Short mmCIF file of C-alpha atoms in Angstrom, two decimals:
data_model
loop_
_atom_site.label_atom_id
_atom_site.label_comp_id
_atom_site.label_asym_id
_atom_site.label_seq_id
_atom_site.Cartn_x
_atom_site.Cartn_y
_atom_site.Cartn_z
CA MET A 127 -4.49 -18.24 32.95
CA MET A 128 -4.79 -18.13 29.04
CA GLY A 129 -7.74 -15.80 29.37
CA GLY A 130 -5.76 -13.50 31.65
CA ARG A 131 -2.98 -13.29 29.08
CA VAL A 132 -5.47 -12.47 26.34
CA VAL A 133 -7.04 -9.66 28.22
CA PHE A 134 -3.51 -8.27 29.14
CA VAL A 135 -2.52 -8.25 25.49
CA LEU A 136 -5.70 -6.64 24.49
CA LEU A 137 -5.52 -3.88 27.04
CA LEU A 138 -1.79 -3.26 25.91
CA VAL A 139 -3.09 -2.98 22.42
CA ILE A 140 -5.79 -0.53 23.47
CA GLY A 141 -3.16 1.55 25.38
CA PHE A 142 -0.84 1.94 22.44
CA GLY A 143 -3.81 2.68 20.20
CA PHE A 144 -5.08 5.48 22.41
CA VAL A 145 -1.59 6.83 22.89
CA GLY A 146 -1.24 6.95 19.21
CA LEU A 147 -4.49 8.93 18.90
CA SER A 148 -2.37 11.99 20.00
CA ARG A 149 -0.31 11.59 16.85
CA VAL A 150 -3.33 12.23 14.71
CA ALA A 151 -2.97 15.83 13.63
CA GLU A 152 -6.09 18.24 13.77
CA ALA A 153 -5.01 19.67 10.44
CA SER A 154 -2.39 19.09 7.84
CA GLU A 155 0.86 21.00 8.11
CA GLY A 156 0.87 21.91 4.47
CA ASP A 157 -2.45 23.60 4.75
CA ALA A 158 -0.88 26.44 7.00
CA ASP A 159 2.09 26.90 4.81
CA PRO A 160 2.07 30.59 3.73
CA LEU A 161 3.92 29.90 0.39
CA TYR A 162 1.47 27.08 -0.40
CA ILE A 163 -1.48 29.38 0.40
CA ASP A 164 -0.01 32.20 -1.71
CA CYS A 165 0.48 29.68 -4.61
CA ILE A 166 -3.06 28.59 -4.51
CA ASP A 167 -4.46 32.00 -4.49
CA GLU A 168 -2.22 33.30 -7.37
CA CYS A 169 -3.06 30.18 -9.44
CA GLU A 170 -6.74 30.31 -8.98
CA LYS A 171 -6.84 34.04 -9.83
CA THR A 172 -4.56 34.12 -12.84
CA GLY A 173 -3.62 30.50 -13.63
CA SER A 174 0.11 31.35 -13.17
CA LEU A 175 2.77 29.12 -11.55
CA LYS A 176 6.42 29.65 -11.24
CA GLN A 177 7.03 27.02 -13.80
CA GLY A 178 3.95 26.64 -16.08
CA PHE A 179 0.40 27.79 -16.44
CA VAL A 180 -2.92 26.10 -15.44
CA LYS A 181 -5.24 26.60 -18.52
CA HIS A 182 -8.40 25.66 -16.38
CA CYS A 183 -7.97 28.93 -14.48
CA ALA A 184 -7.52 31.20 -17.53
CA SER A 185 -10.00 33.76 -18.12
CA SER A 186 -12.70 33.56 -20.71
CA ASP A 187 -11.19 36.31 -22.71
CA GLU A 188 -7.77 34.72 -23.14
CA PHE A 189 -9.34 31.20 -23.87
CA PRO A 190 -12.79 31.47 -25.24
CA GLU A 191 -14.97 28.57 -24.60
CA ASP A 192 -15.95 26.44 -27.71
CA PRO A 193 -19.57 26.35 -28.78
CA TRP A 194 -21.76 23.65 -27.15
CA TYR A 195 -21.52 21.38 -30.21
CA LYS A 196 -17.81 21.40 -30.15
CA GLN A 197 -17.40 20.59 -26.55
CA GLU A 198 -16.81 17.00 -25.24
CA PRO A 199 -19.62 15.09 -23.86
CA LEU A 200 -20.06 14.97 -20.09
CA TYR A 201 -19.09 11.47 -19.68
CA LEU A 202 -15.58 12.28 -21.20
CA LYS A 203 -15.19 15.53 -19.19
CA TRP A 204 -14.44 13.54 -15.98
CA LYS A 205 -10.96 12.91 -17.19
CA ASP A 206 -10.20 16.57 -17.21
CA TRP A 207 -9.04 18.56 -14.06
CA ASN A 208 -10.84 21.74 -12.97
CA CYS A 209 -9.00 24.93 -11.71
CA LYS A 210 -9.18 24.19 -8.04
CA SER A 211 -7.88 20.48 -8.22
CA GLU A 212 -5.25 21.43 -10.70
CA CYS A 213 -3.84 24.51 -8.63
CA ARG A 214 -3.83 22.36 -5.57
CA TYR A 215 -1.82 19.56 -7.28
CA GLN A 216 0.62 21.69 -8.96
CA CYS A 217 1.21 23.81 -5.86
CA VAL A 218 1.96 20.85 -3.80
CA VAL A 219 4.27 19.61 -6.48
CA GLN A 220 5.97 23.00 -6.57
CA ARG A 221 6.30 23.41 -2.82
CA GLU A 222 7.55 19.83 -2.27
CA LYS A 223 10.25 20.52 -4.90
CA GLU A 224 11.38 23.57 -3.01
CA ARG A 225 11.09 21.71 0.41
CA GLU A 226 13.23 18.94 -0.95
CA GLU A 227 15.95 21.29 -2.19
CA ILE A 228 16.56 22.56 1.35
CA GLY A 229 16.57 19.05 2.86
CA LEU A 230 12.95 19.06 4.40
CA LYS A 231 10.80 15.89 4.55
CA PRO A 232 7.33 15.66 2.74
CA ILE A 233 4.26 16.88 4.64
CA LYS A 234 0.51 16.36 4.15
CA TYR A 235 -1.73 18.77 2.35
CA HIS A 236 -5.55 18.56 3.01
CA GLY A 237 -5.00 15.42 5.03
CA LYS A 238 -3.18 13.67 2.17
CA TRP A 239 0.34 13.12 1.24
CA PRO A 240 1.75 14.39 -1.97
CA PHE A 241 1.32 11.68 -4.63
CA LYS A 242 2.26 11.32 -8.29
CA ARG A 243 -0.54 10.91 -10.80
CA ALA A 244 -0.72 8.16 -13.25
CA SER A 245 -2.63 9.24 -16.35
CA VAL A 246 -5.93 10.42 -14.95
CA PHE A 247 -5.76 8.61 -11.67
CA GLN A 248 -4.71 10.63 -8.41
CA GLU A 249 -3.72 7.56 -6.35
CA PRO A 250 -3.44 4.71 -8.85
CA VAL A 251 -2.45 2.03 -6.32
CA SER A 252 -5.10 2.93 -3.90
CA ALA A 253 -7.78 3.19 -6.56
CA ALA A 254 -6.89 -0.30 -8.00
CA LEU A 255 -6.85 -1.94 -4.47
CA SER A 256 -10.19 -0.39 -3.55
CA ALA A 257 -11.78 -1.64 -6.77
CA LEU A 258 -10.40 -5.12 -6.05
CA THR A 259 -11.66 -5.05 -2.55
CA LEU A 260 -15.18 -4.01 -3.83
CA LEU A 261 -15.14 -7.18 -6.17
CA VAL A 262 -14.19 -9.31 -3.09
CA GLN A 263 -16.90 -7.82 -1.11
CA PHE A 264 -19.37 -8.25 -3.89
CA ASN A 265 -18.42 -11.86 -4.21
CA GLY A 266 -18.66 -12.40 -0.48
CA TRP A 267 -22.09 -11.06 -0.20
CA LEU A 268 -23.30 -12.88 -3.20
CA SER A 269 -22.16 -16.15 -2.02
CA PHE A 270 -23.65 -15.47 1.41
CA PHE A 271 -27.01 -14.73 -0.38
CA LEU A 272 -26.85 -18.03 -2.26
CA LEU A 273 -25.98 -19.83 0.83
CA VAL A 274 -28.77 -18.70 3.12
CA TYR A 275 -31.63 -18.68 0.39
CA TYR A 276 -30.59 -21.66 -1.96
CA LYS A 277 -28.27 -24.00 -0.11
CA LEU A 278 -29.31 -24.00 3.57
CA PRO A 279 -32.88 -25.12 4.76
CA LEU A 280 -35.60 -22.28 4.90
CA ARG A 281 -38.28 -21.99 7.57
CA PRO A 282 -41.17 -24.14 6.21
CA ASP A 283 -43.94 -21.50 7.37
CA THR A 284 -42.26 -18.39 6.02
CA ARG A 285 -39.79 -19.46 3.52
CA LYS A 286 -37.27 -17.28 5.37
CA PRO A 287 -33.71 -18.25 6.42
CA TYR A 288 -33.18 -19.78 9.96
CA TYR A 289 -30.15 -17.33 10.37
CA GLU A 290 -31.50 -14.63 12.57
CA PHE A 291 -28.86 -12.01 11.37
CA THR A 292 -29.39 -12.47 7.61
CA GLY A 293 -31.00 -9.05 7.16
CA LEU A 294 -28.25 -7.25 8.99
CA PHE A 295 -25.51 -8.83 6.89
CA HIS A 296 -27.29 -7.92 3.78
CA ILE A 297 -27.40 -4.26 4.94
CA TYR A 298 -23.72 -4.64 5.87
CA GLY A 299 -22.97 -5.81 2.42
CA VAL A 300 -24.76 -2.83 0.89
CA PHE A 301 -22.82 -0.35 3.13
CA SER A 302 -19.63 -2.07 2.40
CA MET A 303 -19.90 -2.13 -1.30
CA ASN A 304 -20.95 1.52 -1.29
CA ALA A 305 -17.93 2.46 0.76
CA TRP A 306 -15.44 0.74 -1.33
CA PHE A 307 -17.07 1.98 -4.63
CA TRP A 308 -16.66 5.66 -3.26
CA SER A 309 -13.05 4.80 -2.09
CA ALA A 310 -12.11 3.67 -5.66
CA ILE A 311 -13.81 6.81 -7.10
CA TYR A 312 -12.08 9.20 -4.62
CA HIS A 313 -8.66 7.65 -4.96
CA SER A 314 -9.09 8.07 -8.70
CA ARG A 315 -10.07 11.64 -8.60
CA TYR A 316 -9.89 14.27 -5.81
CA SER A 317 -12.88 16.65 -5.60
CA ASP A 318 -15.03 18.16 -2.84
CA TRP A 319 -17.95 15.87 -3.52
CA THR A 320 -15.91 12.62 -4.03
CA GLU A 321 -13.94 13.37 -0.80
CA GLN A 322 -17.40 13.91 1.08
CA LEU A 323 -18.83 10.81 -0.32
CA TYR A 324 -15.75 8.82 0.61
CA TYR A 325 -15.54 9.97 4.21
CA SER A 326 -19.27 9.79 4.79
CA SER A 327 -19.60 6.23 3.34
CA SER A 328 -16.45 5.09 5.38
CA VAL A 329 -17.90 6.36 8.65
CA ALA A 330 -21.46 4.91 7.82
CA LEU A 331 -19.62 1.39 7.36
CA LEU A 332 -17.55 1.63 10.40
CA GLY A 333 -20.62 2.75 12.49
CA PHE A 334 -23.10 0.01 11.22
CA SER A 335 -20.24 -2.55 11.57
CA LEU A 336 -20.18 -1.73 15.22
CA ILE A 337 -23.88 -2.06 15.45
CA LEU A 338 -23.74 -5.44 13.84
CA THR A 339 -21.04 -6.52 16.11
CA ILE A 340 -22.76 -5.60 19.19
CA ILE A 341 -26.08 -7.32 17.97
CA ARG A 342 -24.33 -10.36 16.85
CA THR A 343 -21.81 -10.95 19.76
CA PHE A 344 -24.38 -10.24 22.45
CA ASP A 345 -26.97 -12.27 20.43
CA VAL A 346 -29.49 -9.44 20.42
CA ARG A 347 -32.62 -10.93 18.66
CA LYS A 348 -35.68 -8.98 19.62
CA GLU A 349 -36.41 -6.06 17.45
CA ALA A 350 -36.99 -3.67 20.47
CA SER A 351 -33.64 -4.50 22.00
CA ARG A 352 -31.86 -3.98 18.56
CA VAL A 353 -33.57 -0.57 18.37
CA MET A 354 -32.30 0.29 21.79
CA VAL A 355 -28.90 -0.84 20.91
CA SER A 356 -28.61 0.95 17.52
CA GLY A 357 -30.56 4.15 18.27
CA PRO A 358 -27.78 6.22 20.18
CA LEU A 359 -25.19 4.90 17.75
CA LEU A 360 -27.10 5.92 14.74
CA ALA A 361 -27.83 9.40 16.28
CA PHE A 362 -24.10 9.82 16.89
CA LEU A 363 -23.09 8.52 13.45
CA THR A 364 -25.59 10.82 11.82
CA THR A 365 -24.53 13.87 13.63
CA HIS A 366 -20.79 13.11 12.85
CA ILE A 367 -21.46 12.69 9.12
CA LEU A 368 -23.50 15.89 9.14
CA TYR A 369 -20.79 17.75 10.82
CA LEU A 370 -18.18 16.42 8.32
CA ASN A 371 -20.45 17.62 5.35
CA PHE A 372 -22.00 20.82 6.36
CA VAL A 373 -19.63 22.32 9.32
CA GLY A 374 -16.00 21.17 8.30
CA LEU A 375 -14.17 18.25 7.19
CA ASP A 376 -11.99 17.83 10.19
CA TYR A 377 -9.47 15.09 9.25
CA GLY A 378 -8.03 14.73 12.78
CA LEU A 379 -11.42 14.39 14.41
CA ASN A 380 -12.67 11.83 11.85
CA SER A 381 -9.50 9.71 12.18
CA LYS A 382 -10.03 9.58 15.95
CA VAL A 383 -13.60 8.68 15.68
CA CYS A 384 -13.00 5.94 13.17
CA ILE A 385 -10.06 4.69 15.18
CA VAL A 386 -12.33 4.25 18.41
CA ILE A 387 -15.03 2.68 16.41
CA GLY A 388 -12.73 0.28 14.71
CA THR A 389 -10.98 -0.71 17.95
CA LEU A 390 -14.04 -1.49 19.77
CA ARG A 391 -15.35 -3.61 16.80
CA LEU A 392 -12.06 -5.50 16.54
CA LEU A 393 -11.97 -6.31 20.17
CA LEU A 394 -15.46 -7.79 20.45
CA TRP A 395 -15.32 -10.39 17.73
CA PRO A 396 -12.35 -12.44 19.05
CA ILE A 397 -13.32 -12.09 22.49
CA TRP A 398 -16.76 -13.38 21.83
CA ALA A 399 -15.40 -16.07 19.51
CA SER A 400 -12.98 -17.34 22.15
CA ILE A 401 -15.62 -17.42 24.85
CA THR A 402 -18.24 -19.18 22.67
CA ARG A 403 -15.63 -21.38 20.91
CA HIS A 404 -16.81 -20.46 17.55
CA PRO A 405 -15.53 -22.66 14.65
CA SER A 406 -14.26 -19.28 12.97
CA THR A 407 -12.12 -18.10 16.05
CA LEU A 408 -8.95 -18.28 14.24
CA LYS A 409 -10.32 -16.28 11.17
CA LEU A 410 -11.54 -13.70 13.52
CA TRP A 411 -8.17 -13.41 15.35
CA ILE A 412 -6.47 -12.99 12.00
CA ILE A 413 -8.81 -10.35 10.95
CA THR A 414 -8.32 -8.54 14.42
CA ILE A 415 -4.61 -8.63 14.17
CA GLY A 416 -4.61 -7.43 10.84
CA GLY A 417 -7.07 -4.66 11.71
CA PHE A 418 -4.78 -3.47 14.39
CA VAL A 419 -1.96 -3.47 12.04
CA SER A 420 -3.97 -1.28 9.84
CA ILE A 421 -4.75 1.02 12.69
CA PHE A 422 -1.27 1.40 13.61
CA MET A 423 -0.16 2.13 10.05
CA LYS A 424 -2.74 4.84 9.78
CA ILE A 425 -1.59 6.36 13.12
CA TYR A 426 2.12 5.96 12.39
CA ASP A 427 1.82 7.20 8.83
CA PHE A 428 4.63 7.69 6.33
CA PRO A 429 5.01 9.51 3.03
CA PRO A 430 4.44 7.51 -0.33
CA TYR A 431 7.23 5.50 -1.63
CA MET A 432 8.22 6.54 -4.92
CA GLY A 433 5.18 8.72 -4.82
CA TYR A 434 2.71 5.97 -5.04
CA VAL A 435 2.59 3.65 -2.05
CA ASP A 436 1.94 5.11 1.59
CA ALA A 437 0.61 3.44 4.80
CA HIS A 438 -2.90 3.92 3.64
CA ALA A 439 -2.11 1.82 0.39
CA LEU A 440 -0.65 -0.95 2.54
CA CYS A 441 -3.89 -1.07 4.52
CA LEU A 442 -5.66 -1.51 1.32
CA VAL A 443 -3.62 -4.46 0.58
CA LEU A 444 -4.54 -6.05 3.84
CA ALA A 445 -8.22 -5.30 3.16
CA VAL A 446 -8.37 -7.64 0.14
CA PRO A 447 -7.65 -11.01 1.88
CA PHE A 448 -9.40 -9.81 5.04
CA SER A 449 -12.54 -9.25 3.20
CA TYR A 450 -12.48 -12.76 1.96
CA LEU A 451 -11.93 -14.11 5.52
CA TRP A 452 -14.62 -11.87 6.77
CA TRP A 453 -17.37 -13.35 4.50
CA ALA A 454 -15.98 -16.74 5.09
CA PHE A 455 -16.64 -16.34 8.66
CA VAL A 456 -20.26 -14.97 8.13
CA LYS A 457 -20.96 -18.09 5.96
CA GLU A 458 -19.79 -20.40 8.65
CA ASP A 459 -21.68 -18.57 11.34
CA ALA A 460 -24.84 -18.84 9.29
CA GLU A 461 -24.49 -22.56 8.75
CA MET A 462 -23.76 -23.05 12.52
CA ARG A 463 -26.72 -21.07 13.66
CA THR A 464 -28.92 -22.65 11.08
CA ASN A 465 -28.04 -26.18 12.17
CA LEU A 466 -28.42 -25.23 15.88
CA VAL A 467 -31.80 -23.77 15.34
CA ILE A 468 -33.06 -26.71 13.30
CA LYS A 469 -31.83 -29.08 16.06
CA LYS A 470 -33.73 -27.10 18.85
CA THR A 471 -37.08 -27.09 16.67
CA ARG A 472 -36.97 -30.88 16.39
#
């Protein structure tokens, strides 16, 4: 009876999630705004705005470049804005002021809400939360490493951990720290290359997480079977990442792909834990519920409050404690599997 209720709730969650996919726009409304497009074209050509001037787009005759020995070092130039990024930001600010004056609500530009800068940070709240999550992920991975290699017994013949999924979780840790690093960089500074690295690393993390989820929940231990499971998924993920980088960064398509992958991953863990009566079942249910809350906030998005905190920033708030809970589950799973394997070998 209880199992039937759980299945019903999960199916209901899936239904709402996939209905919500229709709300994910294929392109941002602001990108097609003729006044915004004209503002960008004029700004990049002349550096002129209705109110102000973008010095980064000025011609070399008006603002001659300093000799090389008077220029700032490269490691200090990161804090400056180039013509394209500055024109985008100033035109977004200009158009949103015009829209606000006639009573229109904020809209997205290039897949992002209009945010207020803080010093050199494009999205200060999201950048800080991404950096904090990176620290939590590193701490979780490091504690897992110390646990399996220095606290738990090792196999006497190979001196390797008894936990069969150690290598996979090490790879997951690398993917995770890489993704959160680029999340912090991207939310600090918008640029074409930081955007591509952010989206690519996020898709890679989600995709590998699904592979890891399938291998662990179905207890796939043979290398050949793992290759058969991961091969098709790796091919799809590689194709999708190449498409985003070399064909076009389709925000709507990428959102749908990430939501589907995330939904499948979140559903498998609590079902498996409930069936096997894993000691970390409660942790996995909390992570799953929080994960679906994050998915719904991304689907039913809202503009940033006071220009700083939007739905995505709230998702990053949830990511901090859930990252801690995740690595707590991984360590408990490693301890449980190690004790089980040792008992079987005696």
